[in-house]
XYZ file of C-alpha atoms in Angstrom:
361
model
C -5.769 26.664 1.236
C -4.700 28.156 -2.555
C -7.371 26.073 -3.839
C -6.180 22.799 -2.943
C -8.361 20.539 -1.177
C -7.155 19.241 1.971
C -6.018 15.234 2.112
C -8.874 12.551 2.771
C -6.020 10.315 4.654
C -2.760 9.977 5.620
C -0.602 6.919 5.584
C 1.698 7.054 8.686
C 4.734 4.292 8.072
C 6.137 4.223 11.280
C 8.844 2.114 10.897
C 10.318 -0.144 8.320
C 11.404 -2.948 10.939
C 9.477 -6.021 10.460
C 9.870 -9.830 10.795
C 8.636 -10.618 7.591
C 10.342 -10.507 4.683
C 7.625 -10.347 2.219
C 8.945 -10.041 -1.765
C 6.192 -8.262 -2.720
C 6.712 -5.287 -0.193
C 6.137 -1.902 -1.496
C 8.975 -0.332 0.867
C 11.704 0.699 -0.854
C 14.776 -1.289 -1.392
C 16.863 1.131 0.640
C 15.256 0.304 4.190
C 15.183 2.912 7.143
C 16.581 1.548 10.481
C 15.373 2.224 13.769
C 17.633 5.033 14.235
C 16.402 7.022 11.431
C 12.729 7.080 12.932
C 10.838 10.024 13.815
C 10.554 10.752 17.575
C 7.192 10.233 19.647
C 6.817 13.944 20.054
C 7.230 15.008 16.203
C 4.838 12.180 15.305
C 2.283 13.512 18.243
C 2.806 16.929 16.237
C 2.009 15.657 13.240
C -0.838 13.946 13.879
C -2.344 17.010 15.336
C -1.052 18.630 12.033
C -2.851 16.349 9.679
C -6.486 16.818 11.702
C -6.084 20.509 11.206
C -5.636 20.257 7.755
C -8.533 18.252 7.147
C -7.628 14.806 7.320
C -10.054 12.136 8.213
C -8.467 9.038 8.767
C -4.805 8.133 9.933
C -3.774 4.496 8.548
C -1.076 3.529 10.969
C 1.812 1.236 8.719
C 5.218 0.088 8.075
C 6.879 -2.269 8.058
C 5.190 -3.752 11.138
C 3.579 -0.663 12.986
C 3.613 -2.633 16.302
C 7.386 -2.664 16.455
C 6.930 0.841 17.561
C 6.645 0.721 21.613
C 4.650 4.273 21.205
C 2.079 2.880 18.864
C -0.552 3.802 21.714
C 0.170 7.224 22.086
C -0.019 7.651 18.544
C -3.394 5.903 18.332
C -4.307 7.797 21.510
C -3.946 11.359 19.643
C -5.354 10.627 16.659
C -8.271 9.419 17.974
C -8.362 12.457 20.494
C -7.701 14.570 17.150
C -11.037 13.423 15.564
C -9.220 11.080 13.158
C -10.193 7.513 12.015
C -7.681 5.174 13.296
C -6.927 1.886 11.437
C -4.207 -0.416 11.922
C -2.434 -2.336 9.095
C -0.390 -5.103 10.575
C 1.117 -8.690 9.911
C -0.182 -9.122 13.719
C 2.538 -11.407 14.364
C 3.757 -9.076 17.326
C 0.106 -8.600 18.398
C -0.848 -9.903 21.869
C -4.058 -10.306 23.582
C -2.678 -7.216 25.935
C -1.522 -5.530 23.438
C -4.334 -5.379 21.654
C -6.499 -3.855 24.575
C -4.083 -1.190 25.080
C -4.731 -0.155 21.824
C -8.225 -0.757 21.935
C -8.420 1.499 25.170
C -5.917 4.191 22.967
C -9.073 4.618 20.753
C -8.116 1.675 17.798
C -11.249 2.015 15.064
C -10.200 -1.027 12.808
C -7.528 -3.593 12.080
C -6.323 -4.703 8.273
C -4.343 -8.188 8.763
C -2.465 -9.189 6.231
C -2.172 -12.795 4.847
C 0.169 -14.198 2.423
C -1.517 -17.469 1.776
C -4.602 -19.397 3.002
C -2.203 -22.261 4.225
C 0.714 -22.424 6.534
C 3.308 -23.768 4.522
C 2.727 -21.482 1.398
C 2.046 -18.117 3.971
C 4.958 -19.128 6.010
C 7.405 -19.718 2.189
C 6.215 -16.396 0.475
C 6.597 -14.313 4.012
C 9.866 -15.855 4.836
C 8.673 -16.129 8.361
C 6.721 -18.672 10.282
C 3.722 -16.191 11.335
C 0.536 -17.532 9.630
C -0.437 -19.632 13.010
C 0.240 -16.518 15.040
C -1.829 -14.162 12.237
C -4.943 -16.813 12.587
C -4.721 -16.118 16.264
C -4.733 -12.558 16.299
C -7.771 -12.702 13.786
C -9.695 -14.163 16.306
C -8.089 -11.959 19.056
C -9.392 -8.701 16.764
C -12.658 -9.938 16.541
C -13.259 -10.973 20.334
C -12.044 -7.328 21.125
C -14.885 -6.318 19.060
C -12.906 -4.254 16.104
C -13.710 -4.613 12.546
C -11.486 -6.646 10.647
C -10.290 -6.161 7.049
C -8.314 -10.004 5.838
C -5.814 -8.631 3.299
C -4.617 -11.200 0.668
C -1.996 -9.979 -1.602
C -2.335 -12.437 -4.505
C 0.294 -13.228 -7.511
C 1.697 -16.189 -9.333
C 2.668 -18.302 -6.421
C -0.869 -18.550 -4.235
C -3.415 -17.327 -6.749
C -4.561 -21.073 -7.358
C -5.633 -20.907 -3.858
C -7.839 -17.691 -4.570
C -10.925 -19.630 -3.061
C -9.885 -21.137 -0.286
C -8.361 -17.448 0.930
C -11.509 -15.985 0.550
C -13.117 -18.993 2.390
C -10.606 -18.311 5.396
C -11.502 -14.490 5.589
C -15.367 -15.672 6.025
C -14.033 -18.205 8.661
C -12.270 -15.696 10.402
C -14.902 -13.193 10.753
C -13.755 -10.440 8.697
C -16.290 -7.963 7.493
C -14.111 -7.059 4.445
C -11.883 -9.130 2.323
C -9.371 -7.283 0.131
C -7.694 -9.509 -2.705
C -5.183 -7.391 -4.041
C -2.958 -8.483 -6.784
C 0.762 -7.345 -6.317
C 1.613 -3.823 -7.638
C 5.330 -3.871 -8.991
C 7.044 -1.236 -7.380
C 9.788 -1.681 -4.552
C 10.890 -5.290 -3.518
C 8.084 -6.177 -5.979
C 9.420 -4.702 -8.940
C 12.548 -6.650 -7.782
C 10.710 -9.732 -7.862
C 8.157 -9.156 -10.597
C 9.320 -12.262 -12.888
C 8.560 -14.737 -9.816
C 5.348 -12.913 -9.116
C 3.263 -12.050 -12.193
C 0.585 -13.962 -13.244
C -0.528 -15.091 -16.584
C -3.124 -13.229 -18.432
C -5.483 -16.275 -18.080
C -4.935 -17.052 -14.508
C -5.864 -13.204 -13.982
C -9.272 -13.772 -15.985
C -9.989 -16.988 -13.489
C -9.248 -14.862 -10.361
C -11.532 -12.290 -11.491
C -14.306 -14.468 -12.124
C -14.065 -16.237 -9.125
C -13.849 -12.549 -7.001
C -17.130 -12.076 -8.701
C -18.771 -15.438 -8.164
C -17.826 -14.991 -4.429
C -19.080 -11.211 -4.220
C -22.323 -12.602 -5.511
C -22.315 -15.661 -3.098
C -21.738 -13.367 0.024
C -23.138 -10.201 -0.897
C -25.010 -8.787 1.903
C -22.352 -10.728 4.610
C -19.057 -9.621 3.523
C -17.375 -6.771 1.246
C -14.699 -8.264 -0.979
C -12.303 -5.435 -2.471
C -10.176 -6.386 -5.410
C -7.560 -4.524 -6.858
C -5.934 -5.782 -10.443
C -2.310 -5.264 -11.490
C -1.678 -2.791 -14.014
C 0.165 -4.475 -16.303
C -3.028 -6.220 -18.158
C -5.345 -2.840 -18.398
C -6.386 -0.922 -21.004
C -7.072 1.906 -18.962
C -4.448 3.440 -15.774
C -5.884 3.785 -12.301
C -6.614 7.062 -10.445
C -3.482 5.926 -8.550
C -4.150 7.349 -5.038
C -6.757 9.306 -6.187
C -4.445 11.392 -8.201
C -1.164 12.532 -7.215
C -1.102 14.866 -3.822
C -4.791 14.959 -4.659
C -6.892 13.096 -1.565
C -3.907 11.076 0.007
C -0.227 11.997 1.898
C 2.265 9.355 3.315
C 4.917 9.980 5.545
C 8.169 7.797 5.842
C 9.868 6.285 9.026
C 12.013 9.581 8.450
C 9.640 11.933 8.083
C 9.811 12.636 4.433
C 6.416 13.468 2.675
C 5.576 11.676 -0.451
C 2.059 11.831 -2.360
C 2.191 7.797 -2.520
C 4.300 5.067 -0.711
C 6.373 4.664 -3.949
C 7.085 8.125 -5.032
C 10.413 7.754 -3.891
C 11.273 5.634 -6.955
C 11.177 8.571 -9.282
C 14.683 9.915 -7.970
C 14.993 13.700 -9.246
C 11.857 14.434 -7.223
C 13.231 15.942 -3.490
C 11.001 15.413 -0.521
C 10.099 17.808 2.256
C 10.783 16.466 5.713
C 8.015 17.191 8.835
C 11.497 17.871 11.057
C 11.661 21.022 9.035
C 8.242 22.256 7.970
C 4.347 21.987 8.402
C 2.421 18.983 6.856
C 0.235 22.183 5.894
C 3.026 23.948 4.353
C 4.253 20.907 2.348
C 0.651 19.561 1.435
C 0.121 23.157 -0.285
C 3.528 24.247 -1.149
C 5.928 21.371 -2.047
C 7.666 21.375 -5.183
C 7.206 17.570 -5.400
C 3.602 17.576 -4.515
C 2.851 20.329 -7.099
C 5.015 18.417 -10.146
C 2.172 16.144 -11.083
C -0.949 17.634 -9.095
C -3.790 18.416 -11.651
C -3.684 18.343 -15.556
C -1.466 20.880 -16.252
C 1.576 18.872 -16.208
C -0.005 16.366 -18.538
C 1.268 15.298 -22.034
C -1.250 16.466 -24.936
C -1.982 12.669 -24.912
C -3.470 12.852 -21.252
C -4.157 16.609 -21.015
C -6.959 16.334 -23.791
C -8.457 12.879 -22.966
C -12.039 13.036 -21.491
C -10.618 10.676 -18.478
C -8.159 13.351 -17.581
C -10.091 14.399 -14.341
C -10.701 10.457 -13.979
C -7.786 9.122 -13.799
C -5.266 12.134 -13.364
C -2.957 10.552 -15.489
C -2.525 7.099 -13.542
C 0.511 6.234 -12.071
C 3.537 8.484 -12.292
C 5.860 5.800 -10.451
C 4.912 3.024 -12.597
C 5.298 5.642 -15.903
C 9.079 6.253 -14.665
C 9.404 2.306 -13.961
C 8.732 1.196 -17.326
C 10.069 4.394 -19.491
C 12.394 6.307 -17.253
C 10.172 9.545 -17.582
C 7.945 9.949 -14.899
C 5.851 12.422 -17.142
C 5.043 10.327 -19.719
C 1.686 8.790 -20.336
C 1.070 5.916 -17.896
C 1.915 2.572 -19.844
C -1.164 0.829 -18.554
C -3.275 3.210 -21.046
C -3.835 1.491 -24.233
C -3.506 4.817 -26.018
C 0.153 5.201 -24.410
C 3.246 4.725 -26.825
C 4.636 2.612 -24.719
C 1.783 0.387 -23.660
C 3.084 -2.685 -25.489
C 6.478 -2.843 -23.656
C 3.961 -3.048 -20.313
C 1.923 -6.226 -21.965
C 4.739 -7.721 -23.498
C 6.549 -7.534 -20.410
C 3.900 -9.668 -18.604
C 3.308 -11.820 -21.226
C 7.107 -12.795 -21.138
C 7.760 -12.670 -17.619
C 4.674 -14.583 -16.482
C 5.968 -18.157 -18.538
C 9.212 -18.217 -17.360
C 9.971 -20.694 -14.742
C 8.892 -18.772 -10.824
C 12.388 -18.029 -9.835
C 13.300 -17.945 -5.942
C 12.449 -14.850 -4.282
C 14.666 -11.890 -3.224
C 13.266 -11.277 0.214
C 13.150 -8.069 1.898
C 16.326 -7.679 4.077
C 17.917 -4.366 5.611
C 21.273 -4.444 3.673
C 24.283 -4.074 6.019
């Protein structure tokens, strides 16, 4: 494989269709329509190629992946190929019969998203009355014997309810709870001023998570994802550009991360035209920021170069206009103050109304 290690996981974005309209959605602003989605036969081929390439996991996502009528076929194909199968879902379209069919097909895990701990707040954020349905779906998932991860996306307009979110996850029987601060790409970038928390609020949230981890140790695993805007060092975004993960969009474009299309000068190959292995190994977009040779000197000579792999290219582009610059999350970046000043300014503004995620007409 030309010295390029195989990917660990495939994020299969089956569709951008979704009844929810979350203002922090990481999907691009230009959502793809149903008529642009990959056909079942191509997805079946690609899942086989992913397994042959060395992938170990497939995460079926969207949009809302249960909007695809062929989801059971795709789960069965992935399971038959030896891939660990995870469904990332809002749960609002998942009834008992459909869940049973997915279990029969080989589904191994469900990650269920929540917008808040209470119905009024959750439905307002989602732009859809779905919280009560999510609670019911969580019960069905556990009754079916599937492991459940409860994913709470947190931001300035729900962070005060963090303790009750964790309590809800425990009440629902989740084996894992993910507290994920909004990451500012796609619709979240559009809504940043309404979502970004103040530094003190972030510190209180972090302390609350650490307290809950200690209290629930051995019973529930709590993952915690913080916003980069208050960081001093960048994270190894997706384990490094084109190192461990690949993402396929509903129309078949292959990306090194779910937000990569936000970098406009990169051209991404499509599985309609090239094999997954060929794209993984030879795609110009994948190789553009793979490894360390592309890095500016500030990053290339850093002792963390092969730890954080330069941080996030999409974030560098969003904040500086240059995807090859040092990630502003790094305290050594000449653009670090740009990021921290934005966070400080926007987190003190009165939260405006959301720009909800919707297909344009």
